[in-house]
Amino acid sequence: MDATSSSSSSPPPPPRPGAKTKELDAALHAIGFEIEEVSPAEVTGRLLVTPTCCQPFKVLHGGVSALIAEGLASMGAHMASGYSRVAGVQLSINHFRSAALGDTVLVRAAPVHVGRTTQVWEVKLWKVDPATKERGAQISESRVTLLCNLPVPESVKDAGEALKKYSKL
């Protein structure tokens, strides 16, 4: 067996870290967020808090938490609505404590209500406990309300293709 035939029978290499996020959400990718799981029931990921996503006091910027919440809720709602267009109409966020420069933040978005015309998603952010490497103190909690089942314009008919590639249905 030569090198070309052996490489064609092996499975494709796993995606590079961050490649999934780059394909799914350019804004999240730009701040270093890494999407892990995507499904209509849950979207998860993590972020290393870097200077790019900090406010002047070297803690995670609240607007970054809001960006993450809207991004993950929108992905989940898009899948849960059968890949129809969704649009965020309301975001409410409570910040409980800060995440400092160098901390890692875990995020989970899950639906609270999936209706015919609206969806509500809850998005929670936690710091990773440096001692245990497990989920630690909760940083924030958001509620994102989205209109769903909107028509997808012809110019972006393929908008859901990347999500279909990575989603676990």
mmCIF file of N, CA, C and O in Angstrom, residues 77 80-81 111-121 146-149:
data_model
loop_
_atom_site.group_PDB
_atom_site.id
_atom_site.type_symbol
_atom_site.label_atom_id
_atom_site.label_comp_id
_atom_site.label_asym_id
_atom_site.label_seq_id
_atom_site.Cartn_x
_atom_site.Cartn_y
_atom_site.Cartn_z
ATOM 1 N N ALA A 77 -31.452 28.694 18.494
ATOM 2 C CA ALA A 77 -32.793 28.990 18.004
ATOM 3 C C ALA A 77 -32.903 28.714 16.509
ATOM 4 O O ALA A 77 -33.935 28.223 16.031
ATOM 5 N N ALA A 80 -33.296 25.008 16.304
ATOM 6 C CA ALA A 80 -34.576 24.575 16.871
ATOM 7 C C ALA A 80 -35.760 24.972 16.000
ATOM 8 O O ALA A 80 -36.824 24.351 16.088
ATOM 9 N N SER A 81 -35.590 25.975 15.152
ATOM 10 C CA SER A 81 -36.684 26.394 14.274
ATOM 11 C C SER A 81 -36.592 25.736 12.901
ATOM 12 O O SER A 81 -37.237 26.183 11.958
ATOM 13 N N PRO A 111 -32.607 26.237 25.655
ATOM 14 C CA PRO A 111 -33.924 26.843 25.476
ATOM 15 C C PRO A 111 -34.779 26.742 26.734
ATOM 16 O O PRO A 111 -34.749 25.740 27.442
ATOM 17 N N VAL A 112 -35.524 27.806 26.993
ATOM 18 C CA VAL A 112 -36.516 27.832 28.060
ATOM 19 C C VAL A 112 -37.896 27.628 27.433
ATOM 20 O O VAL A 112 -38.762 26.970 27.989
ATOM 21 N N HIS A 113 -38.074 28.207 26.242
ATOM 22 C CA HIS A 113 -39.340 28.105 25.504
ATOM 23 C C HIS A 113 -39.027 28.071 24.015
ATOM 24 O O HIS A 113 -38.297 28.927 23.514
ATOM 25 N N VAL A 114 -39.574 27.078 23.328
ATOM 26 C CA VAL A 114 -39.450 27.003 21.879
ATOM 27 C C VAL A 114 -40.870 26.982 21.323
ATOM 28 O O VAL A 114 -41.543 25.949 21.369
ATOM 29 N N GLY A 115 -41.300 28.135 20.849
ATOM 30 C CA GLY A 115 -42.653 28.251 20.305
ATOM 31 C C GLY A 115 -42.637 28.393 18.804
ATOM 32 O O GLY A 115 -41.591 28.342 18.161
ATOM 33 N N ARG A 116 -43.818 28.593 18.264
ATOM 34 C CA ARG A 116 -43.971 28.714 16.820
ATOM 35 C C ARG A 116 -43.396 30.026 16.303
ATOM 36 O O ARG A 116 -42.805 30.071 15.228
ATOM 37 N N THR A 117 -43.544 31.105 17.087
ATOM 38 C CA THR A 117 -43.077 32.413 16.607
ATOM 39 C C THR A 117 -41.998 33.039 17.482
ATOM 40 O O THR A 117 -41.333 33.976 17.049
ATOM 41 N N THR A 118 -41.839 32.557 18.706
ATOM 42 C CA THR A 118 -40.783 33.080 19.575
ATOM 43 C C THR A 118 -40.074 31.938 20.293
ATOM 44 O O THR A 118 -40.627 30.863 20.479
ATOM 45 N N GLN A 119 -38.844 32.247 20.671
ATOM 46 C CA GLN A 119 -38.073 31.344 21.524
ATOM 47 C C GLN A 119 -37.420 32.191 22.606
ATOM 48 O O GLN A 119 -37.088 33.352 22.373
ATOM 49 N N VAL A 120 -37.226 31.576 23.774
ATOM 50 C CA VAL A 120 -36.493 32.214 24.862
ATOM 51 C C VAL A 120 -35.371 31.259 25.249
ATOM 52 O O VAL A 120 -35.616 30.069 25.488
ATOM 53 N N TRP A 121 -34.163 31.784 25.304
ATOM 54 C CA TRP A 121 -32.983 30.991 25.659
ATOM 55 C C TRP A 121 -32.327 31.571 26.899
ATOM 56 O O TRP A 121 -32.262 32.791 27.069
ATOM 57 N N LEU A 146 -36.088 35.606 20.984
ATOM 58 C CA LEU A 146 -35.879 35.678 19.541
ATOM 59 C C LEU A 146 -37.186 35.433 18.804
ATOM 60 O O LEU A 146 -37.978 34.572 19.215
ATOM 61 N N LEU A 147 -37.397 36.190 17.727
ATOM 62 C CA LEU A 147 -38.463 35.855 16.789
ATOM 63 C C LEU A 147 -37.942 34.696 15.971
ATOM 64 O O LEU A 147 -36.749 34.652 15.637
ATOM 65 N N CYS A 148 -38.786 33.761 15.639
ATOM 66 C CA CYS A 148 -38.308 32.621 14.853
ATOM 67 C C CYS A 148 -39.273 32.305 13.718
ATOM 68 O O CYS A 148 -40.351 32.889 13.629
ATOM 69 N N ASN A 149 -38.828 31.395 12.885
ATOM 70 C CA ASN A 149 -39.579 30.971 11.708
ATOM 71 C C ASN A 149 -39.813 32.117 10.726
ATOM 72 O O ASN A 149 -40.819 32.176 10.050
#
